[in-house]
């Protein structure tokens, strides 16, 4: 995949025709038209030529770059302060079960010290633990619904059977 053009090549306060936009970002006109029709790039399409605000084009390119960048490694967390994925400080994170299948991974950003967290799948926890140290916190019982019956269910059933035996 070719690298996406930098949004810095676009002037915020300029109205671009499709042609000019294509020139500015070094892409084919058809590509820009596809962005408009399918990818959510905004333009004034009420009259011809269509006009794209530099600001919208810039944002569009920015988002697409961000999207292609934010393919996070499992054990990386996105720091809102640094606007970058980060490996937890000291390669250490805390995991708290949130639902039966997912939990919250919490760590400190190594460059700015912010708390970073993200939702991870329980199934991915082992893979994450292969990369960094993770302590698992006790689940908050109010957050974790229990679709499966509790462990002592068998004894409850036995108790019922006993009852039946008594009264049967
Ligand atoms: Zn940070």
Coordinates of N, CA and C and ligand atoms in Angstrom, one line a residue:
X1 N 0.8 -1.2 0.0 CA 0.0 0.0 0.0 C 0.9 1.2 0.0
X2 N 0.6 2.2 -0.9 CA 1.4 3.4 -0.9 C 1.2 4.2 0.3
X3 N 2.2 4.9 0.8 CA 2.0 5.8 1.9 C 1.0 6.9 1.6
X4 N 0.2 7.2 2.6 CA -0.8 8.2 2.4 C -0.2 9.6 2.4
X5 N -0.7 10.5 1.6 CA -0.1 11.8 1.5 C -0.2 12.6 2.9
X6 N 0.7 13.4 3.1 CA 0.7 14.1 4.4 C -0.4 15.2 4.3
X7 N -1.2 15.3 5.4 CA -2.2 16.4 5.4 C -1.6 17.8 5.4
X8 N -0.3 17.9 5.7 CA 0.4 19.2 5.8 C 0.5 19.8 4.4
X9 N 0.3 19.0 3.4 CA 0.4 19.6 2.0 C -0.8 20.3 1.6
X10 N -1.9 20.2 2.5 CA -3.1 20.9 2.2 C -3.3 22.2 2.9
X11 N -3.7 23.2 2.2 CA -3.9 24.5 2.8 C -5.3 24.6 3.4
X12 N -5.4 24.8 4.7 CA -6.7 24.8 5.4 C -7.7 25.7 4.8
X13 N -7.3 27.0 4.5 CA -8.3 28.0 4.1 C -8.4 28.1 2.5
X14 N -8.3 27.0 1.9 CA -8.4 27.0 0.4 C -9.5 26.1 0.0
X15 N -10.2 26.5 -1.1 CA -11.2 25.6 -1.6 C -10.6 24.9 -2.8
X16 N -10.7 23.6 -2.8 CA -10.1 22.8 -3.8 C -11.1 22.2 -4.8
X17 N -10.9 22.2 -6.0 CA -11.7 21.4 -6.9 C -11.1 20.0 -6.8
X18 N -11.8 19.0 -7.4 CA -11.3 17.6 -7.3 C -9.9 17.6 -7.9
X19 N -9.8 18.3 -9.1 CA -8.5 18.3 -9.8 C -7.3 18.8 -8.9
X20 N -7.7 20.0 -8.3 CA -6.6 20.6 -7.5 C -6.3 19.8 -6.2
X21 N -7.3 19.2 -5.7 CA -7.1 18.3 -4.5 C -6.2 17.2 -4.9
X22 N -6.5 16.6 -6.0 CA -5.6 15.5 -6.5 C -4.2 15.9 -6.7
X23 N -4.0 17.1 -7.3 CA -2.7 17.7 -7.5 C -2.0 17.9 -6.1
X24 N -2.7 18.4 -5.2 CA -2.1 18.8 -3.9 C -1.7 17.6 -3.2
X25 N -2.4 16.5 -3.2 CA -2.0 15.3 -2.5 C -1.3 14.3 -3.3
X26 N -1.1 14.6 -4.6 CA -0.3 13.7 -5.4 C -1.0 12.4 -5.7
X27 N -2.4 12.5 -5.8 CA -3.1 11.3 -6.2 C -3.9 11.5 -7.5
X28 N -4.4 10.4 -8.0 CA -5.2 10.5 -9.2 C -6.6 11.2 -8.9
X29 N -7.1 11.9 -9.9 CA -8.4 12.5 -9.7 C -9.5 11.5 -9.3
X30 N -9.4 10.3 -9.9 CA -10.4 9.2 -9.6 C -10.3 8.8 -8.1
X31 N -9.1 8.9 -7.6 CA -8.9 8.5 -6.2 C -9.7 9.5 -5.3
X32 N -9.5 10.8 -5.6 CA -10.2 11.8 -4.8 C -11.7 11.6 -5.0
X33 N -12.2 11.3 -6.2 CA -13.6 11.1 -6.4 C -14.1 9.9 -5.6
X34 N -13.3 8.9 -5.5 CA -13.6 7.7 -4.7 C -13.7 8.1 -3.2
X35 N -12.7 8.9 -2.8 CA -12.8 9.4 -1.4 C -14.1 10.1 -1.1
X36 N -14.5 10.9 -2.1 CA -15.7 11.7 -1.9 C -17.0 10.8 -1.9
X37 N -17.0 9.8 -2.8 CA -18.2 9.0 -2.9 C -18.3 7.9 -1.9
X38 N -17.1 7.3 -1.5 CA -17.2 6.1 -0.7 C -16.5 6.3 0.7
X39 N -15.6 7.2 0.8 CA -14.8 7.2 2.0 C -15.1 8.3 3.0
X40 N -16.1 9.1 2.6 CA -16.6 10.1 3.6 C -15.9 11.4 3.5
X41 N -15.1 11.7 2.5 CA -14.5 13.0 2.3 C -15.7 14.0 1.9
X42 N -15.7 15.1 2.6 CA -16.8 16.0 2.4 C -16.5 17.1 1.3
X43 N -17.5 17.4 0.5 CA -17.3 18.5 -0.5 C -18.7 19.1 -0.7
X44 N -18.6 20.3 -1.2 CA -19.8 21.0 -1.6 C -20.2 20.4 -3.0
X45 N -21.2 19.5 -3.1 CA -21.5 18.9 -4.4 C -22.7 19.5 -5.0
X46 N -23.2 20.7 -4.4 CA -24.4 21.3 -4.9 C -24.2 21.9 -6.3
X47 N -23.0 22.2 -6.7 CA -22.7 22.7 -8.0 C -21.4 22.2 -8.5
X48 N -21.2 22.3 -9.8 CA -20.0 21.9 -10.4 C -19.1 23.1 -10.7
X49 N -17.8 23.1 -10.5 CA -17.1 21.9 -9.9 C -17.3 21.8 -8.4
X50 N -17.2 20.5 -8.0 CA -17.3 20.3 -6.6 C -16.2 21.0 -5.9
X51 N -16.5 21.5 -4.7 CA -15.4 22.2 -4.0 C -15.2 21.5 -2.6
X52 N -13.9 21.3 -2.4 CA -13.5 20.6 -1.1 C -12.8 21.6 -0.3
X53 N -13.3 21.8 0.9 CA -12.6 22.7 1.8 C -11.3 22.1 2.2
X54 N -10.2 22.9 2.2 CA -8.9 22.5 2.6 C -8.9 21.8 4.0
X55 N -9.7 22.4 4.8 CA -9.8 21.9 6.2 C -10.4 20.5 6.2
X56 N -11.4 20.2 5.4 CA -12.0 18.9 5.3 C -11.0 17.9 4.7
X57 N -10.3 18.3 3.7 CA -9.4 17.4 3.1 C -8.2 17.0 4.1
X58 N -7.8 18.0 4.8 CA -6.7 17.9 5.8 C -7.2 16.9 6.8
X59 N -8.4 17.1 7.3 CA -8.9 16.2 8.4 C -9.1 14.8 7.8
X60 N -9.6 14.7 6.6 CA -9.8 13.4 6.0 C -8.5 12.6 6.0
X61 N -7.4 13.3 5.4 CA -6.1 12.6 5.3 C -5.6 12.3 6.7
X62 N -5.8 13.2 7.7 CA -5.3 13.0 9.0 C -5.9 11.8 9.6
X63 N -7.3 11.6 9.4 CA -8.0 10.4 10.0 C -7.5 9.2 9.3
X64 N -7.3 9.2 8.0 CA -6.9 8.0 7.4 C -5.5 7.6 7.8
X65 N -4.6 8.6 8.0 CA -3.3 8.2 8.5 C -3.3 7.7 9.9
X66 N -4.2 8.3 10.7 CA -4.3 7.9 12.1 C -4.8 6.5 12.1
X67 N -5.8 6.2 11.3 CA -6.4 4.9 11.2 C -5.3 3.8 10.9
X68 N -4.5 4.1 9.9 CA -3.5 3.1 9.4 C -2.4 3.0 10.5
X69 N -2.3 4.0 11.3 CA -1.3 3.9 12.4 C -1.7 3.2 13.6
X70 N -3.0 3.3 13.9 CA -3.5 2.8 15.2 C -3.8 1.4 15.2
X71 N -3.1 0.6 14.3 CA -3.2 -0.8 14.5 C -2.3 -1.2 15.6
X72 N -2.9 -1.2 16.8 CA -2.1 -1.3 18.0 C -1.6 -2.8 18.2
X73 N -0.4 -2.9 18.7 CA 0.0 -4.2 19.2 C -0.8 -4.5 20.4
X74 N -1.0 -5.8 20.6 CA -1.9 -6.2 21.7 C -1.5 -5.6 23.1
X75 N -0.2 -5.5 23.3 CA 0.3 -5.0 24.6 C 0.6 -3.5 24.6
X76 N 0.2 -2.9 23.5 CA 0.4 -1.4 23.5 C -0.9 -0.7 23.8
X77 N -0.8 0.4 24.4 CA -2.0 1.2 24.7 C -1.9 2.6 24.1
X78 N -2.9 3.1 23.7 CA -2.9 4.4 23.0 C -2.9 5.5 24.1
X79 N -1.9 6.3 24.1 CA -1.9 7.4 25.1 C -2.5 8.7 24.5
X80 N -3.5 9.2 25.1 CA -4.2 10.4 24.6 C -3.3 11.6 24.8
X81 N -2.4 11.6 25.8 CA -1.5 12.7 26.0 C -0.5 12.8 24.9
X82 N 0.1 11.7 24.6 CA 1.2 11.6 23.6 C 0.6 11.4 22.2
X83 N -0.7 11.1 22.1 CA -1.3 10.7 20.8 C -0.5 9.6 20.1
X84 N 0.0 8.7 20.8 CA 0.8 7.6 20.3 C 0.5 6.3 21.0
X85 N 0.7 5.2 20.3 CA 0.6 3.9 21.1 C 1.9 3.8 21.9
X86 N 1.7 3.3 23.1 CA 2.8 3.2 24.0 C 2.9 1.8 24.6
X87 N 4.1 1.3 24.9 CA 4.3 0.1 25.6 C 4.2 0.5 27.1
X88 N 3.5 -0.2 27.9 CA 3.3 0.2 29.3 C 4.6 0.5 30.0
X89 N 4.7 1.5 30.9 CA 5.9 1.8 31.6 C 6.3 0.6 32.5
X90 N 7.6 0.3 32.4 CA 8.1 -0.8 33.1 C 7.5 -2.2 32.7
X91 N 7.0 -2.2 31.5 CA 6.3 -3.4 30.9 C 5.4 -4.0 31.9
X92 N 4.6 -3.2 32.5 CA 3.7 -3.6 33.6 C 2.3 -3.1 33.4
X93 N 1.3 -3.9 33.5 CA -0.1 -3.4 33.4 C -1.0 -4.2 34.4
X94 N -2.1 -3.6 34.5 CA -3.1 -4.2 35.4 C -4.3 -4.6 34.6
X95 N -4.8 -5.8 34.8 CA -6.0 -6.2 34.1 C -7.2 -6.4 35.0
X96 N -8.3 -5.8 34.7 CA -9.5 -6.0 35.5 C -10.6 -6.6 34.6
X97 N -11.1 -7.7 35.0 CA -12.2 -8.3 34.2 C -13.4 -7.4 34.3
X98 N -14.0 -7.1 33.1 CA -15.1 -6.2 33.1 C -16.4 -6.9 32.7
X99 N -16.3 -7.7 31.7 CA -17.4 -8.6 31.3 C -16.9 -10.0 31.3
X100 N -17.8 -11.0 31.1 CA -17.2 -12.4 31.0 C -16.1 -12.6 30.0
X101 N -16.1 -11.8 28.9 CA -15.2 -12.0 27.8 C -14.1 -10.9 27.7
X102 N -14.4 -9.7 28.3 CA -13.4 -8.6 28.1 C -13.0 -8.0 29.5
X103 N -11.9 -7.3 29.4 CA -11.5 -6.6 30.6 C -10.8 -5.3 30.2
X104 N -10.4 -4.6 31.3 CA -9.7 -3.3 31.1 C -8.3 -3.5 31.4
X105 N -7.4 -3.1 30.5 CA -6.0 -3.2 30.7 C -5.5 -1.7 31.0
X106 N -4.8 -1.6 32.1 CA -4.5 -0.3 32.6 C -3.0 -0.2 32.9
X107 N -2.4 0.9 32.4 CA -0.9 1.0 32.7 C -0.5 2.5 32.7
X108 N 0.7 2.7 32.8 CA 1.2 4.1 32.8 C 2.0 4.3 31.5
X109 N 1.8 5.5 30.9 CA 2.5 5.9 29.7 C 4.0 6.1 30.1
X110 N 4.9 5.5 29.4 CA 6.4 5.7 29.7 C 6.9 7.1 29.4
X111 N 6.3 7.8 28.5 CA 6.8 9.1 28.2 C 6.2 10.3 28.9
X112 N 4.9 10.2 29.2 CA 4.2 11.3 29.9 C 3.7 11.0 31.3
X113 N 3.6 9.7 31.6 CA 3.1 9.3 32.9 C 1.6 9.2 33.1
X114 N 0.9 9.5 32.0 CA -0.6 9.4 32.1 C -1.0 8.0 32.3
X115 N -2.2 7.8 32.8 CA -2.8 6.5 32.9 C -3.4 6.2 31.5
X116 N -3.0 5.1 31.0 CA -3.5 4.7 29.7 C -4.3 3.4 29.9
X117 N -5.4 3.2 29.2 CA -6.1 2.0 29.3 C -6.8 1.6 28.1
X118 N -7.1 0.3 27.9 CA -7.9 -0.1 26.8 C -8.6 -1.4 27.1
X119 N -9.7 -1.6 26.4 CA -10.5 -2.8 26.6 C -9.8 -3.9 25.8
X120 N -9.5 -5.0 26.4 CA -8.9 -6.2 25.7 C -9.8 -7.4 25.9
X121 N -9.7 -8.3 25.0 CA -10.4 -9.6 25.2 C -9.7 -10.5 26.2
X122 N -10.5 -11.1 27.0 CA -9.9 -12.1 27.9 C -9.1 -13.1 27.2
X123 N -9.5 -13.5 26.0 CA -8.8 -14.5 25.2 C -7.4 -14.0 24.8
X124 N -7.2 -12.7 24.8 CA -5.9 -12.1 24.4 C -4.9 -12.0 25.6
X125 N -5.4 -12.2 26.7 CA -4.6 -11.9 27.9 C -3.3 -12.7 28.0
X126 N -3.4 -13.9 27.6 CA -2.1 -14.7 27.6 C -1.1 -14.2 26.7
X127 N -1.5 -13.8 25.5 CA -0.6 -13.2 24.5 C 0.0 -11.9 25.0
X128 N -0.8 -11.1 25.7 CA -0.3 -9.9 26.3 C 0.7 -10.2 27.4
X129 N 0.4 -11.2 28.2 CA 1.3 -11.6 29.3 C 2.6 -12.1 28.8
X130 N 2.6 -12.6 27.5 CA 3.9 -13.0 27.0 C 4.8 -11.9 26.7
X131 N 4.3 -10.7 26.6 CA 5.1 -9.5 26.3 C 5.3 -8.6 27.5
X132 N 4.4 -8.5 28.4 CA 4.6 -7.6 29.5 C 4.0 -8.4 30.8
X133 N 4.3 -7.8 31.9 CA 3.8 -8.4 33.1 C 2.4 -7.8 33.4
X134 N 1.5 -8.7 33.7 CA 0.1 -8.2 33.9 C -0.4 -8.8 35.2
X135 N -0.8 -8.0 36.1 CA -1.5 -8.5 37.3 C -3.0 -8.4 37.1
X136 N -3.7 -9.5 37.5 CA -5.1 -9.6 37.3 C -5.8 -9.2 38.6
X137 N -6.6 -8.1 38.4 CA -7.3 -7.6 39.6 C -8.6 -8.4 39.8
X138 N -9.1 -8.5 41.0 CA -10.4 -9.1 41.3 C -11.5 -8.4 40.5
X139 N -12.3 -9.2 39.9 CA -13.4 -8.6 39.1 C -14.4 -7.9 40.1
X140 N -14.9 -6.8 39.6 CA -16.0 -6.2 40.3 C -17.3 -6.9 40.1
X141 N -17.8 -7.5 41.1 CA -19.0 -8.4 40.9 C -20.2 -7.7 40.3
X142 N -20.2 -6.4 40.5 CA -21.4 -5.7 39.9 C -21.3 -5.5 38.4
X143 N -20.0 -5.6 37.9 CA -19.8 -5.4 36.5 C -19.8 -6.7 35.7
X144 N -19.5 -7.8 36.5 CA -19.5 -9.1 35.8 C -20.8 -9.8 35.9
X145 N -21.5 -9.9 34.8 CA -22.7 -10.7 34.9 C -22.3 -12.2 34.8
X146 N -23.1 -13.0 35.3 CA -22.7 -14.4 35.3 C -23.7 -15.2 34.5
X147 N -23.4 -15.5 33.2 CA -24.3 -16.2 32.4 C -24.4 -17.7 32.8
X148 N -23.2 -18.2 33.4 CA -23.2 -19.6 33.8 C -23.6 -19.7 35.2
X149 N -24.2 -20.8 35.6 CA -24.6 -20.9 37.0 C -23.4 -21.0 37.9
X150 N -23.5 -20.6 39.1 CA -22.3 -20.7 40.0 C -21.9 -22.1 40.3
X151 N -20.7 -22.3 40.8 CA -20.1 -23.6 40.9 C -20.8 -24.5 41.8
X152 N -21.5 -24.0 42.8 CA -22.2 -24.9 43.8 C -23.5 -25.3 43.3
X153 N -23.7 -25.1 42.0 CA -25.0 -25.5 41.4 C -25.4 -27.0 41.6
X154 N -24.3 -27.8 41.4 CA -24.5 -29.2 41.6 C -25.1 -29.6 42.9
X155 N -24.5 -29.0 43.9 CA -24.9 -29.3 45.3 C -26.3 -28.8 45.5
X156 N -26.7 -27.7 44.8 CA -28.0 -27.2 45.0 C -29.0 -28.2 44.4
X157 N -28.6 -28.8 43.2 CA -29.4 -29.8 42.6 C -29.5 -31.1 43.4
X158 N -28.4 -31.4 44.0 CA -28.4 -32.6 44.9 C -29.4 -32.3 46.1
X159 N -29.3 -31.1 46.6 CA -30.2 -30.8 47.7 C -31.7 -30.9 47.3
X160 N -31.9 -30.5 46.1 CA -33.3 -30.6 45.6 C -33.7 -32.1 45.5
X161 N -32.7 -32.9 45.0 CA -33.0 -34.4 44.8 C -33.3 -35.0 46.2
X162 N -32.5 -34.5 47.2 CA -32.7 -35.0 48.5 C -34.1 -34.6 49.0
X163 N -34.5 -33.4 48.7 CA -35.8 -33.0 49.1 C -36.9 -33.9 48.5
X164 N -36.7 -34.2 47.2 CA -37.6 -35.1 46.5 C -37.7 -36.4 47.2
X165 N -36.5 -36.9 47.5 CA -36.4 -38.2 48.2 C -37.2 -38.2 49.5
X166 N -37.0 -37.1 50.2 CA -37.7 -36.9 51.5 C -39.2 -37.0 51.4
X167 N -39.6 -36.2 50.4 CA -41.1 -36.0 50.3 C -41.7 -36.9 49.3
X168 N -40.9 -37.7 48.6 CA -41.5 -38.5 47.5 C -42.0 -39.9 48.0
Ligands
LIG1 ZN1 1.8 9.6 27.1

